[in-house]
Coordinates of C-alpha atoms in Angstrom, one line a residue:
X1 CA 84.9 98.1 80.4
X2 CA 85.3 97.5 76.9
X3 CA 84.7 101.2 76.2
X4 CA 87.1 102.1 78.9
X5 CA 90.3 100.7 77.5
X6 CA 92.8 103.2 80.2
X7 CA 90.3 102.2 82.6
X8 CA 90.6 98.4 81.9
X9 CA 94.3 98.9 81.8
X10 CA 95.0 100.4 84.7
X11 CA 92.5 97.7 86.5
X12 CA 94.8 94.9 85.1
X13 CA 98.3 96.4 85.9
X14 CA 96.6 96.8 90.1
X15 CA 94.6 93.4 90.3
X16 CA 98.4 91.7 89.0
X17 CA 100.3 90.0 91.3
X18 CA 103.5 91.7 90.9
X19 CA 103.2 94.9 92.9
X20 CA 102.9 97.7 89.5
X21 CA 100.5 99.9 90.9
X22 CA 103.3 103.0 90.2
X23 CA 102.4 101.8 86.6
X24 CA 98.6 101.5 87.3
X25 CA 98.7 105.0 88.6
X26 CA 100.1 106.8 85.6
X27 CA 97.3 105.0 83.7
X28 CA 95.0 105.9 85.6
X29 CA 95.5 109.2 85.1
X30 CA 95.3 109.3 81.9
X31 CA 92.1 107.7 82.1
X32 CA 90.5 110.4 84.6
X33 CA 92.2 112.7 81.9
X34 CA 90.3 111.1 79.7
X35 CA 87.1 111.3 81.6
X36 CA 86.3 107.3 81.6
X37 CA 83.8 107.0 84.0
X38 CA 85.5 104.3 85.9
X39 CA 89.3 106.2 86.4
X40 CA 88.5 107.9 89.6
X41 CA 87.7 105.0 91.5
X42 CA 90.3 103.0 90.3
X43 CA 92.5 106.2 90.8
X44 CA 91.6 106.4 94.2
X45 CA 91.9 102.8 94.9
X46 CA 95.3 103.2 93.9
X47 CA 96.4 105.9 95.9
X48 CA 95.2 104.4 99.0
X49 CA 96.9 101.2 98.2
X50 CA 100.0 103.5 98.7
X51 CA 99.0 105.5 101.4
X52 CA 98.8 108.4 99.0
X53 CA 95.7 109.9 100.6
X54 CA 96.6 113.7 100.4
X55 CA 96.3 112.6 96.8
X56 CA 93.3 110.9 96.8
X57 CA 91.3 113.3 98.8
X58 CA 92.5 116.4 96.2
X59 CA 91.1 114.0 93.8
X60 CA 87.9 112.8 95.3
X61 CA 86.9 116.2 96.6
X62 CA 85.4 118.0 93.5
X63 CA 83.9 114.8 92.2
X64 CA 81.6 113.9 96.0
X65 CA 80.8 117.7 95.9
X66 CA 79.7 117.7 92.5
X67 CA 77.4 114.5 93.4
X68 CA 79.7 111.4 92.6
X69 CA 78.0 110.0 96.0
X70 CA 79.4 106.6 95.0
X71 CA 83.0 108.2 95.3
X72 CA 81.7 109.6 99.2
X73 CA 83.1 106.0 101.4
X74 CA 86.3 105.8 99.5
X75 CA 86.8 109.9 100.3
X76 CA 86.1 109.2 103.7
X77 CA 88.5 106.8 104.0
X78 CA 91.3 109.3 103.1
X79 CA 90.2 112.2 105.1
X80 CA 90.0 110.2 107.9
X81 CA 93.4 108.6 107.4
X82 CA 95.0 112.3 107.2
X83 CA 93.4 113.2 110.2
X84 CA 90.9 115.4 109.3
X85 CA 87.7 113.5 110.9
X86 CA 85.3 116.3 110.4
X87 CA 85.1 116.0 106.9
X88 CA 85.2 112.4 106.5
X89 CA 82.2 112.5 109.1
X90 CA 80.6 114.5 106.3
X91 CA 81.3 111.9 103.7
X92 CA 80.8 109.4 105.3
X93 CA 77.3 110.5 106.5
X94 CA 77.3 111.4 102.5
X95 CA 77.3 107.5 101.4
X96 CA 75.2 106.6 103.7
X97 CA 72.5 109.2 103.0
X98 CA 72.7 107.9 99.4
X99 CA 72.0 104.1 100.5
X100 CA 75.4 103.2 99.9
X101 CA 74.8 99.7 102.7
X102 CA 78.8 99.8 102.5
X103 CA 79.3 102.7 104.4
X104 CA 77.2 101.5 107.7
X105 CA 80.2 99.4 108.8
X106 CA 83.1 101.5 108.3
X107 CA 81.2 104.8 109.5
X108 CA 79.7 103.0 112.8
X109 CA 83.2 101.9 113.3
X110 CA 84.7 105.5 113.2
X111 CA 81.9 107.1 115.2
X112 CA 83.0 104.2 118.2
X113 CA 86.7 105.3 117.5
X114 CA 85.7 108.7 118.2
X115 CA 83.7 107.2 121.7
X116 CA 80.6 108.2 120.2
X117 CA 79.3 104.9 121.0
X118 CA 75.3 105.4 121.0
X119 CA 75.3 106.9 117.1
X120 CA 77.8 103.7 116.6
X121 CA 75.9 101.4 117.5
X122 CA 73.1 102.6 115.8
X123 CA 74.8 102.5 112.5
X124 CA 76.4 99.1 113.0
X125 CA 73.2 97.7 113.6
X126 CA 71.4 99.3 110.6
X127 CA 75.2 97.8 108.8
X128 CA 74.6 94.1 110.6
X129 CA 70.5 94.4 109.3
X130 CA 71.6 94.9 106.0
X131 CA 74.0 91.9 105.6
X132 CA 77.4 93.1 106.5
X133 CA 79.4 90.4 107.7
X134 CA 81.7 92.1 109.5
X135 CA 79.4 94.4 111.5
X136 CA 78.1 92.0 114.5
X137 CA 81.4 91.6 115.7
X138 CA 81.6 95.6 116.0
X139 CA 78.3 96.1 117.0
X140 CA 79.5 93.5 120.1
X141 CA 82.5 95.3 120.6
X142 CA 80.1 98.7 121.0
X143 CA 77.8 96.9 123.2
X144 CA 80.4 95.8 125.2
X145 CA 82.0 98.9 125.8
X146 CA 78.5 101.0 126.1
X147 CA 76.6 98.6 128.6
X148 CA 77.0 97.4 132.2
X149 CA 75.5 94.2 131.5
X150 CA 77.4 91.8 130.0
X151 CA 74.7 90.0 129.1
X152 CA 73.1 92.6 126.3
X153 CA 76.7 91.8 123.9
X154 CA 76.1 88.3 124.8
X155 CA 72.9 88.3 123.2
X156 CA 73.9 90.1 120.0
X157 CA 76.8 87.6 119.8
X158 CA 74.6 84.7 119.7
X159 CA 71.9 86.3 117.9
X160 CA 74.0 87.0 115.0
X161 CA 76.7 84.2 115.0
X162 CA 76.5 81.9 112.0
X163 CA 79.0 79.6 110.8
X164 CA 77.5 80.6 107.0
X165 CA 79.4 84.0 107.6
X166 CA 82.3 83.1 109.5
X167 CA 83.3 86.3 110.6
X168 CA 80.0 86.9 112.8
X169 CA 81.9 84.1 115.1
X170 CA 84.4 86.5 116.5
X171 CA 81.7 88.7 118.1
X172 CA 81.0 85.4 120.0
X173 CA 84.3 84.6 120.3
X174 CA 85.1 87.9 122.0
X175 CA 82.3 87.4 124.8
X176 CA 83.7 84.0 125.9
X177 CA 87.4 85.3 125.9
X178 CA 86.1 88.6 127.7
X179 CA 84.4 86.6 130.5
X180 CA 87.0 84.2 130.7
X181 CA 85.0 81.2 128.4
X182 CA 88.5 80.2 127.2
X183 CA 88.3 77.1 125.5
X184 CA 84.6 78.1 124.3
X185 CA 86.3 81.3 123.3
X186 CA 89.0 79.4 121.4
X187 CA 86.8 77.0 119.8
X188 CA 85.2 79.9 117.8
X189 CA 88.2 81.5 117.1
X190 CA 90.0 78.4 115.9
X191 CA 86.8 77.5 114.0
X192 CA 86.2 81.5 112.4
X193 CA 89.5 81.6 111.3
X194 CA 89.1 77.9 109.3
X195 CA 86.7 79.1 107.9
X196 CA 88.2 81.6 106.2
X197 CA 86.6 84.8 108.7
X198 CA 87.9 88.1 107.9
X199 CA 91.5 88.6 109.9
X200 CA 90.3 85.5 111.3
X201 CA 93.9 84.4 112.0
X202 CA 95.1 87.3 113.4
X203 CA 92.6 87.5 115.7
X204 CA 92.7 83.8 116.4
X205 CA 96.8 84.8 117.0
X206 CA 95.5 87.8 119.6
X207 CA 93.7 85.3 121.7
X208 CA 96.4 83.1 121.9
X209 CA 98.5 85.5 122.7
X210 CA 96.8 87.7 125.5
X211 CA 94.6 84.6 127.1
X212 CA 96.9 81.4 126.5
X213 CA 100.4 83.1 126.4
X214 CA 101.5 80.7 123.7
X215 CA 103.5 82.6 121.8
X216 CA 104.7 79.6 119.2
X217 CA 100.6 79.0 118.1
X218 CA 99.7 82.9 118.1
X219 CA 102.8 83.1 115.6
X220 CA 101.8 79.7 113.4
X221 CA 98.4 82.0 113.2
X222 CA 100.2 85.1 112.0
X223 CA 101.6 82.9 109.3
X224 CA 98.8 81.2 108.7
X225 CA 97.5 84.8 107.7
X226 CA 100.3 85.7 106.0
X227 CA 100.1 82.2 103.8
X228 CA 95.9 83.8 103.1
X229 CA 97.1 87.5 102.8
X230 CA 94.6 88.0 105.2
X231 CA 94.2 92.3 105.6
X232 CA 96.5 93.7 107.9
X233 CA 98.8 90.6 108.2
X234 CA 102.1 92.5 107.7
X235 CA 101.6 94.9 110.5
X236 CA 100.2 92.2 113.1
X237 CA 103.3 89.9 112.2
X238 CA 105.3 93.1 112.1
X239 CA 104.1 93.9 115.6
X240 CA 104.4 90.6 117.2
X241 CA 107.6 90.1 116.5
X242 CA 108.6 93.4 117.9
X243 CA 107.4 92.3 120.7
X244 CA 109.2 89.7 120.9
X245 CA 112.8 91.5 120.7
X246 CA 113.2 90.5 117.1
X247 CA 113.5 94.0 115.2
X248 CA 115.4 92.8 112.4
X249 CA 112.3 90.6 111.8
X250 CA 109.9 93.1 112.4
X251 CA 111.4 95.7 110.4
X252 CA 110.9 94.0 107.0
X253 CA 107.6 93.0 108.2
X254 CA 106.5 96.8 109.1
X255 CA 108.1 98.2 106.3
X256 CA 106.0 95.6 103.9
X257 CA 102.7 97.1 105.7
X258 CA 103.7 100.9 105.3
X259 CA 104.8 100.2 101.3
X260 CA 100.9 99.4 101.3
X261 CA 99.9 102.4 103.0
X262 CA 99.9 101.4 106.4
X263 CA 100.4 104.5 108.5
X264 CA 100.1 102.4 111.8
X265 CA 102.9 100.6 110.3
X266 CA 105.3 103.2 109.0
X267 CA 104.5 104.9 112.9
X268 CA 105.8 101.1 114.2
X269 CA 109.0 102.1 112.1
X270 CA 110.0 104.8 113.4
X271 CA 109.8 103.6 117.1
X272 CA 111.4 100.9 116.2
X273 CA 114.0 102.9 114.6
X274 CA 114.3 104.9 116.8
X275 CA 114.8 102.9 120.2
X276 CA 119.1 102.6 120.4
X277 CA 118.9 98.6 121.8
X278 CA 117.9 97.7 118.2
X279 CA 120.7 98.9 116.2

């Protein structure tokens, strides 16, 4: 990025490990300003780290239409976190008509959020076929939800679990627990999450929580994610621990998540705020 140098800037001040992304994004503007090829990504990347996504689908719009294909997953992204699902079905079908393997996850994971659960799990199939790690475990989810038989997740789940990609063990994982295989169940979670799985703690923290009841071990997993920064560790803490009738707790959690663009999380506030037994 040599030839870049906003670009490259504006790169460094959002991979740092203060938070100075307010910083990165007044860079970054200058860079798309600028035209550097890489700015609008990195733009983008920024808003969405900030939940700015009324400002990163102004941005993105022009540049997808005018064949920036490569900027079509990150656009869908933001529609679909504003609410407007039609056009981030259009996006989204946009990356993956242009062989962008990314997309099949995230849009077969949409299309099963909007119970469209034949296209889904075609698309997380075609995502699981081309290497995504994190698609069996969705595809199993689908399959669950979309067949009778039990026994047609149960064979995805084994077909695709490999301890070489850890986070193909929670589609396992979720079979057992589902037909009541609890210490198989927890054997894969505890073993997905060692080894490093994606949320692998949180969801190692779910099962302990909804199947085992133990509270104390599903929160040593929550800070066992938080300790990893494992994605979406600040609302699941946040969450639990409103659950738990400890607001004051939760708050700083939840407000942690929506600084980062959490929407989930900055809804969790405003319940929480607004419920009179926590004041």
């Amino acid at each position: 990025m040599d030839e870049e140098p906003l670009s490259a800037q504006g790169q460094q001040l959002l991979d740092d490990a203060e938070d100075r992304h307010d910083e990165a994004i007044v860079v970054l503007r200058r860079a798309v300003a600028a035209r550097e090829p890489s700015g609008v990504a990195l733009l983008a990347r920024a808003y969405l780290d900030r939940g700015y996504r009324h400002e990163a689908v102004e941005l993105l719009v022009p540049r997808v239409e005018a064949g920036r294909t490569d900027l079509a997953l990150t656009l869908g992204d933001a529609l679909a976190g504003i609410g407007d699902t039609d056009r981030a079905e259009e996006a989204y079908r946009a990356a993956v008509n242009a062989g962008d393997e990314s997309a099949l996850n995230t849009f077969g994971v949409f299309l099963r959020h909007r119970g469209r659960l034949a296209e889904a799990e075609k698309m997380l199939q075609r995502a699981a076929e081309a290497g995504d790690e994190l698609a069996p475990a969705n595809l199993v989810a689908v399959l669950w939800e979309r067949s009778p038989d039990p026994r047609v997740a149960a064979r995805a789940a084994e077909q695709w679990a490999d301890e070489r990609r850890p986070s193909t063990l929670l589609g396992l994982a979720f079979v057992h627990a589902a037909t009541r295989r609890y210490d198989d169940a927890e054997k894969l979670y505890r073993r997905a999450a060692e080894l490093g799985a994606y949320r692998g703690h949180i969801e190692y923290s779910l099962f302990l929580q909804e199947a085992r009841a133990d509270l104390a071990a599903a929160e040593r997993e929550l800070e066992a994610a938080e300790r990893e920064q494992e994605p979406g560790w600040a609302l699941a803490f946040g969450r639990f621990l409103a659950e738990m009738g400890r607001p004051d707790e939760a708050r700083a959690y939840l407000e942690h998540a929506a600084h980062w663009g959490s929407s989930a999380a900055a809804e969790a506030l405003e319940e929480l705020d607004g419920d009179p037994q926590d004041d």
